[in-house]
mmCIF file of C-alpha atoms in Angstrom:
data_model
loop_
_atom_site.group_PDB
_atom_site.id
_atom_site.type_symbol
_atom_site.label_atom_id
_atom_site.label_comp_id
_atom_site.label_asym_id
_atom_site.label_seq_id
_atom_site.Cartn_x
_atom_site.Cartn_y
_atom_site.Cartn_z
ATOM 1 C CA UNK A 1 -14.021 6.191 -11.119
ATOM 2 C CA UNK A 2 -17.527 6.971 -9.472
ATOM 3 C CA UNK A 3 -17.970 9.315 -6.333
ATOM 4 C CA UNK A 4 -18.970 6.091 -4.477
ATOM 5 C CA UNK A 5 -16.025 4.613 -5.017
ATOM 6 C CA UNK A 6 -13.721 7.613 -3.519
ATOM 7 C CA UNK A 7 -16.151 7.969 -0.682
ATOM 8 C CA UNK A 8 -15.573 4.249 -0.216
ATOM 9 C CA UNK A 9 -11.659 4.883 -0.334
ATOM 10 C CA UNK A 10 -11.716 8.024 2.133
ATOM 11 C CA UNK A 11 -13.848 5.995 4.743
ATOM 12 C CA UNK A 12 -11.151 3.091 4.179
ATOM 13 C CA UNK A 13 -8.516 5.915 4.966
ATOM 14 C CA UNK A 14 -10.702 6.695 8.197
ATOM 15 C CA UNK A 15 -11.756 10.188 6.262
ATOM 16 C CA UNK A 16 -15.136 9.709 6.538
ATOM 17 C CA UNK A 17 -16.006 13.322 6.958
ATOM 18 C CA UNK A 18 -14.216 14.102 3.815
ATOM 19 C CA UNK A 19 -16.119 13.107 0.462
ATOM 20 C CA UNK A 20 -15.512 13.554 -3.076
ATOM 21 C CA UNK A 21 -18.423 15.088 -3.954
ATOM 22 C CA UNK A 22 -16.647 18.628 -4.914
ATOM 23 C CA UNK A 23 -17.092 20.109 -1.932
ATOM 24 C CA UNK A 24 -16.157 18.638 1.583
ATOM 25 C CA UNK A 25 -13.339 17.379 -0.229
ATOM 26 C CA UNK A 26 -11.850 20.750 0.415
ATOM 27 C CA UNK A 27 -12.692 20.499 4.087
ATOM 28 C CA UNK A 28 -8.691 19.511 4.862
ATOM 29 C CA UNK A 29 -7.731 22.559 6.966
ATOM 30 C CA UNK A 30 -3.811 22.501 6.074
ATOM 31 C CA UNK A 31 -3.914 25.032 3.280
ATOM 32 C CA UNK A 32 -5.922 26.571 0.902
ATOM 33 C CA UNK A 33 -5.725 24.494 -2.478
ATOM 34 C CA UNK A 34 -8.571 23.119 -3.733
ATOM 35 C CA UNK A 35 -9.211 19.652 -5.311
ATOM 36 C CA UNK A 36 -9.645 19.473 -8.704
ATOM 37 C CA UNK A 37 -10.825 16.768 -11.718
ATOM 38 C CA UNK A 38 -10.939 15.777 -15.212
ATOM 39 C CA UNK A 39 -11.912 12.760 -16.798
ATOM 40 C CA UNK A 40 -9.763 10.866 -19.575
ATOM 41 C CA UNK A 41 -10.314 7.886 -21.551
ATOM 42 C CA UNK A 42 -8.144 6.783 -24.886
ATOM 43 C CA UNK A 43 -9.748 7.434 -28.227
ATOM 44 C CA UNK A 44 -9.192 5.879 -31.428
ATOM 45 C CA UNK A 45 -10.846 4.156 -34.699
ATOM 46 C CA UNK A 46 -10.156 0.368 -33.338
ATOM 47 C CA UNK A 47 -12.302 -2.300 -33.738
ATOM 48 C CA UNK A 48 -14.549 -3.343 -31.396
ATOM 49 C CA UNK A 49 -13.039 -6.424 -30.132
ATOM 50 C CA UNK A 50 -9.907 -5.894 -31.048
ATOM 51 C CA UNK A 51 -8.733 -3.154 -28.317
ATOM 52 C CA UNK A 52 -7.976 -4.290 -24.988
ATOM 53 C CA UNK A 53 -10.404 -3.362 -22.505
ATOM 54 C CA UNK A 54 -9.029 -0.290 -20.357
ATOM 55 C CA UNK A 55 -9.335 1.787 -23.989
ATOM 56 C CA UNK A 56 -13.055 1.169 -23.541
ATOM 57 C CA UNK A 57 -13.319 2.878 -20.287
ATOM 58 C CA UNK A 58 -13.099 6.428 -18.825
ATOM 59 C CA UNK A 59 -10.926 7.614 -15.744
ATOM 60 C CA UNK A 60 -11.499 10.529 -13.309
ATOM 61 C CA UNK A 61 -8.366 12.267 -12.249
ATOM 62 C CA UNK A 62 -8.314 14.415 -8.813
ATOM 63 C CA UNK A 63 -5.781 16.836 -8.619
ATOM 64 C CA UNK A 64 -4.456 19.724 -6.572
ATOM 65 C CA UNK A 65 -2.586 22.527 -8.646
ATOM 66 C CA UNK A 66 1.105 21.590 -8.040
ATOM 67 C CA UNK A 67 1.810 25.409 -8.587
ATOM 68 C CA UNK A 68 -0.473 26.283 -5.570
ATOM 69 C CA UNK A 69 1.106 23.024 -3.417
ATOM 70 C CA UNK A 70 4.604 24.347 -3.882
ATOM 71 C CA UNK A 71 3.831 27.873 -2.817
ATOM 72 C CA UNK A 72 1.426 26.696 0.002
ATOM 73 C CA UNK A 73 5.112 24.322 0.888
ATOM 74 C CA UNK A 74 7.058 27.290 0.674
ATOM 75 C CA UNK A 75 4.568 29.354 2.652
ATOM 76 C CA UNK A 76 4.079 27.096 5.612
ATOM 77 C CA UNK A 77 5.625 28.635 8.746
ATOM 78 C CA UNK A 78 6.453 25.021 10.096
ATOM 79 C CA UNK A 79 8.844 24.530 7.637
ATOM 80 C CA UNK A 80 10.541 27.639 7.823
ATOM 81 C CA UNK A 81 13.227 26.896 9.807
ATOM 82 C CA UNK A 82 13.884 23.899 7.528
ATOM 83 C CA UNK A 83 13.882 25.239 4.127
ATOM 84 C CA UNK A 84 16.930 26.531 2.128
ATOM 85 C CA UNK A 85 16.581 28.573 -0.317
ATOM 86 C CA UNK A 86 19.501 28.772 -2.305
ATOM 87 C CA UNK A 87 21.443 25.783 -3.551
ATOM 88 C CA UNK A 88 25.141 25.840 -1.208
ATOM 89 C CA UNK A 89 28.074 23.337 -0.634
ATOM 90 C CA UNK A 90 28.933 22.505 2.982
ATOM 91 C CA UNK A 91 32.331 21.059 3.854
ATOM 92 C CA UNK A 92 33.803 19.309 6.543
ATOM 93 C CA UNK A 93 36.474 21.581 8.377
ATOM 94 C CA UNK A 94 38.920 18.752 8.987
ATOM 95 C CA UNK A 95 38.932 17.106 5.982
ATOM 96 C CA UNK A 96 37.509 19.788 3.715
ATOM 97 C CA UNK A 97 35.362 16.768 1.890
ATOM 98 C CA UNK A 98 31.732 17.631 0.443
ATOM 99 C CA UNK A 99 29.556 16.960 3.119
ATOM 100 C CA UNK A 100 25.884 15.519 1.443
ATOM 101 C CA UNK A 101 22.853 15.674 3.359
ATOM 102 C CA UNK A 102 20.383 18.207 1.207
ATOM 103 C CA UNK A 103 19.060 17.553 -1.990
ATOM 104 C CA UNK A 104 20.043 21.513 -2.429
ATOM 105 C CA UNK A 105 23.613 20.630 -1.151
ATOM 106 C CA UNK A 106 24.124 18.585 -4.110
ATOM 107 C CA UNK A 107 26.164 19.061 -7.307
ATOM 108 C CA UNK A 108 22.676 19.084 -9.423
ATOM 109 C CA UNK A 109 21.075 21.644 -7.147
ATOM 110 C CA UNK A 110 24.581 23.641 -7.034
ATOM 111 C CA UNK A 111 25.123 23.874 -11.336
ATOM 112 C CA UNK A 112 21.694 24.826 -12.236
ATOM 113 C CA UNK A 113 21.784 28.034 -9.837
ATOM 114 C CA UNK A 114 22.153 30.684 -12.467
ATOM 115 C CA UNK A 115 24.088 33.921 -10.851
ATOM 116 C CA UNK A 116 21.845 36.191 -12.409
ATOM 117 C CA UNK A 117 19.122 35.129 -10.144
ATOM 118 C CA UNK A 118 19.935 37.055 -7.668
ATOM 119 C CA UNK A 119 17.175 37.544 -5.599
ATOM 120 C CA UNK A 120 14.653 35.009 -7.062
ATOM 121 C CA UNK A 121 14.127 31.286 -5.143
ATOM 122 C CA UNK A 122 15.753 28.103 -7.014
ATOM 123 C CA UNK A 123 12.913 25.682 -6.260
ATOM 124 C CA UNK A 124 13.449 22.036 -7.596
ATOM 125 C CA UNK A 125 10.019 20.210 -8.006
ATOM 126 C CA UNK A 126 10.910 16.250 -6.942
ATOM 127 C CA UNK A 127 8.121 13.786 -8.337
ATOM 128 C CA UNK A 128 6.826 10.479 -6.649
ATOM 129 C CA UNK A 129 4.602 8.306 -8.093
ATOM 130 C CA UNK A 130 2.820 4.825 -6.625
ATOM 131 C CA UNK A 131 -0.041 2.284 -7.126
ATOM 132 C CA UNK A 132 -1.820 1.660 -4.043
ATOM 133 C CA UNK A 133 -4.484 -1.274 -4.585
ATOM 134 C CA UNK A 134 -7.192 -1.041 -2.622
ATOM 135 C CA UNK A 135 -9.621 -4.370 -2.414
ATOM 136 C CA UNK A 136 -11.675 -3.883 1.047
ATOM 137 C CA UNK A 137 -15.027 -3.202 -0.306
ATOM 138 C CA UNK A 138 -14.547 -1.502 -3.454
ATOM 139 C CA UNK A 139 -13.493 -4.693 -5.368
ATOM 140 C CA UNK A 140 -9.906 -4.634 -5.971
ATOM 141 C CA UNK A 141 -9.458 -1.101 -7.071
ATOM 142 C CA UNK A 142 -5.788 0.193 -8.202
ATOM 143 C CA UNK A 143 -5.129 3.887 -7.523
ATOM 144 C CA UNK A 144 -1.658 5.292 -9.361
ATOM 145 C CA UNK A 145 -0.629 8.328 -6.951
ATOM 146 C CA UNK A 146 1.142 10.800 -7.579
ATOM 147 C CA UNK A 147 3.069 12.907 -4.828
ATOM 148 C CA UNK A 148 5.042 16.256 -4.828
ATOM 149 C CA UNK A 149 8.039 17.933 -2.422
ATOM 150 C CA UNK A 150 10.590 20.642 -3.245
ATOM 151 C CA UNK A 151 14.129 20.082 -3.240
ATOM 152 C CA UNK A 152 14.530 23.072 -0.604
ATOM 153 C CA UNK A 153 12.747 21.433 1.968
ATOM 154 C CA UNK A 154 15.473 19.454 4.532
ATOM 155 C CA UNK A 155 15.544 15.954 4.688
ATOM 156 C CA UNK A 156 14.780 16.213 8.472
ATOM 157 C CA UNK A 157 11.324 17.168 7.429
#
């Protein structure tokens, strides 16, 4: 995808003041993790016009490292009071019935804590993905994004 075509997205998004041009990208001021990108495009001996037409073309990816995201997550003093950091059951008192609210409350969360962790963070890495297609001015342009939480985090948050 050409730069003018993620400027013409962030001005959509009402980010005009941020541009893909690998630097004012960066210019979000929640946290320090830069943008990134790499371009890919499918290679192989076909024919000419025998391979559909996406194998023909090339596609920039912009990424932030989802090592640095999680520990800029885990790092943010807002969500300090609303991170857990160590997988736990909760049970109601009356009824002594597993109470779910936490992705780290759950059963999942609970079996893969290892007791010989002790002292070290249990930090689940939950993937979203989603096309968003964009067609104001850039010509009906899909974008596949791809989003990243931790299972820590509360679902309050």
């Amino acid at each position: 995808m050409a730069g003018t075509q993620i400027n013409t997205l962030l001005d959509i998004c009402a980010m005009s003041s941020i541009k893909a041009d690998g630097q004012t990208i960066d210019h979000i001021e929640l946290g320090d993790v830069k943008w990134e990108n790499f371009t890919v495009y499918y290679s192989c001996n076909c024919q000419a016009n025998s391979a559909p037409p996406w194998m023909d073309d090339a596609y920039e990816v912009y990424f932030c490292s989802p090592h640095e995201v999680v520990w800029y997550i885990l790092n943010n003093p807002d969500f300090s009071s609303e991170t857990d950091y160590h997988p736990y059951h909760e049970f109601d008192s009356g009824t002594d019935e597993h109470q779910w609210c936490n992705f780290i409350s759950g059963n999942w969360a609970w079996n893969q804590a290892d007791p010989a962790m002790h002292g070290l963070v249990f930090v689940p890495v939950i993937p979203g993905s989603d096309k968003t297609t964009v067609s104001v001015a850039t010509g009906q342009n899909d974008f596949y994004l791809l989003y990243l939480s931790i299972g820590n985090v509360r679902n309050n948050v």
